[in-house]
Amino acid sequence: MSDSAVEPEDVRHVASLARVDLDDEEVDRFVEQFADILDYFETLDEVPEVDSETDLANVMRADEVRDSLDQDEALRNAPESEAGFFKGPKVS
C-alpha cells in the first residue's frame, strides 16, 4: 500500500452518509481497504488505452409486445400500495 490520502475522518464521513456506525477498529480497517482500492485505481490509470471498435452491431433482441399484468395483479404481492401505486419506504 502506498502513502494514501485516505484519513479516518474520510471513512467516518462516508459511514455517516451511509448511516453506518463504525467503531475505531472498523474505521482503521476501512482506511486500509479504501487506500487499497484507490491504489488499484492508480494501477488501472497506468493501463494504456486502446482504440475501440467502431463497427459494433446491436446484439439485443428486438422488442416484442406481450401481455402484461394488469394493475391489480401487479399490486397483489406488493407489501404496501396506495391509490393504485406501489408504496415504498419514506426517503429523508
XYZ file of C-alpha atoms in Angstrom:
92
model
C 0.000 0.000 0.000
C 1.390 3.400 -0.968
C 1.022 6.614 1.005
C -2.659 7.249 0.957
C -4.793 10.320 1.109
C -7.453 8.323 2.974
C -7.860 9.551 6.514
C -10.047 8.188 9.321
C -12.191 11.337 9.016
C -12.885 10.425 5.372
C -14.086 6.971 6.403
C -16.237 8.409 9.180
C -17.749 10.882 6.682
C -18.627 8.120 4.211
C -20.021 5.998 7.054
C -22.122 8.956 8.195
C -23.520 9.447 4.686
C -24.358 5.735 4.581
C -25.783 5.955 8.102
C -23.443 3.241 9.323
C -21.928 3.303 12.797
C -18.286 2.185 12.880
C -16.041 1.712 15.902
C -12.391 2.838 15.801
C -11.131 -0.622 14.801
C -13.562 -0.764 11.866
C -12.563 2.754 10.797
C -8.885 1.729 10.778
C -9.681 -1.379 8.738
C -11.695 0.668 6.204
C -8.901 3.263 5.926
C -6.625 0.440 4.748
C -9.255 -1.037 2.438
C -10.143 2.331 0.871
C -6.441 3.037 0.336
C -6.045 -0.363 -1.359
C -8.997 0.394 -3.634
C -7.512 3.762 -4.603
C -4.178 2.052 -5.302
C -5.979 -0.332 -7.669
C -7.459 2.659 -9.493
C -3.986 4.175 -9.823
C -2.821 0.886 -11.337
C -5.711 0.995 -13.790
C -4.723 4.528 -14.781
C -1.386 3.099 -15.933
C -3.035 0.689 -18.371
C -2.701 2.064 -21.891
C -5.873 2.968 -23.710
C -6.801 1.051 -26.831
C -8.836 2.139 -29.813
C -12.397 0.919 -29.605
C -14.047 -0.939 -32.419
C -16.221 1.344 -34.497
C -18.345 -1.335 -36.240
C -20.373 -2.540 -33.295
C -23.658 -4.225 -34.077
C -26.780 -4.257 -31.955
C -26.832 -7.671 -30.316
C -30.025 -7.036 -28.377
C -33.176 -8.868 -29.310
C -35.967 -6.957 -30.981
C -38.703 -5.584 -28.748
C -41.755 -7.752 -28.635
C -45.214 -6.714 -27.424
C -46.604 -9.205 -24.918
C -49.472 -9.313 -22.465
C -48.549 -7.969 -19.056
C -50.109 -7.896 -15.610
C -52.974 -5.549 -15.010
C -52.641 -3.067 -12.147
C -54.475 -5.205 -9.559
C -52.369 -8.262 -10.387
C -49.150 -6.266 -10.185
C -50.059 -4.803 -6.780
C -51.369 -8.082 -5.355
C -47.982 -9.143 -3.914
C -46.748 -5.659 -3.005
C -46.088 -5.266 0.725
C -47.807 -1.859 0.561
C -49.732 0.061 -2.046
C -51.689 3.283 -2.056
C -54.169 4.678 -4.568
C -53.166 2.085 -7.159
C -49.409 2.622 -6.808
C -46.583 0.697 -5.148
C -45.705 2.334 -1.845
C -42.068 2.304 -0.744
C -40.302 3.445 2.395
C -40.084 7.157 3.064
C -36.762 8.645 1.999
C -35.398 11.537 4.048
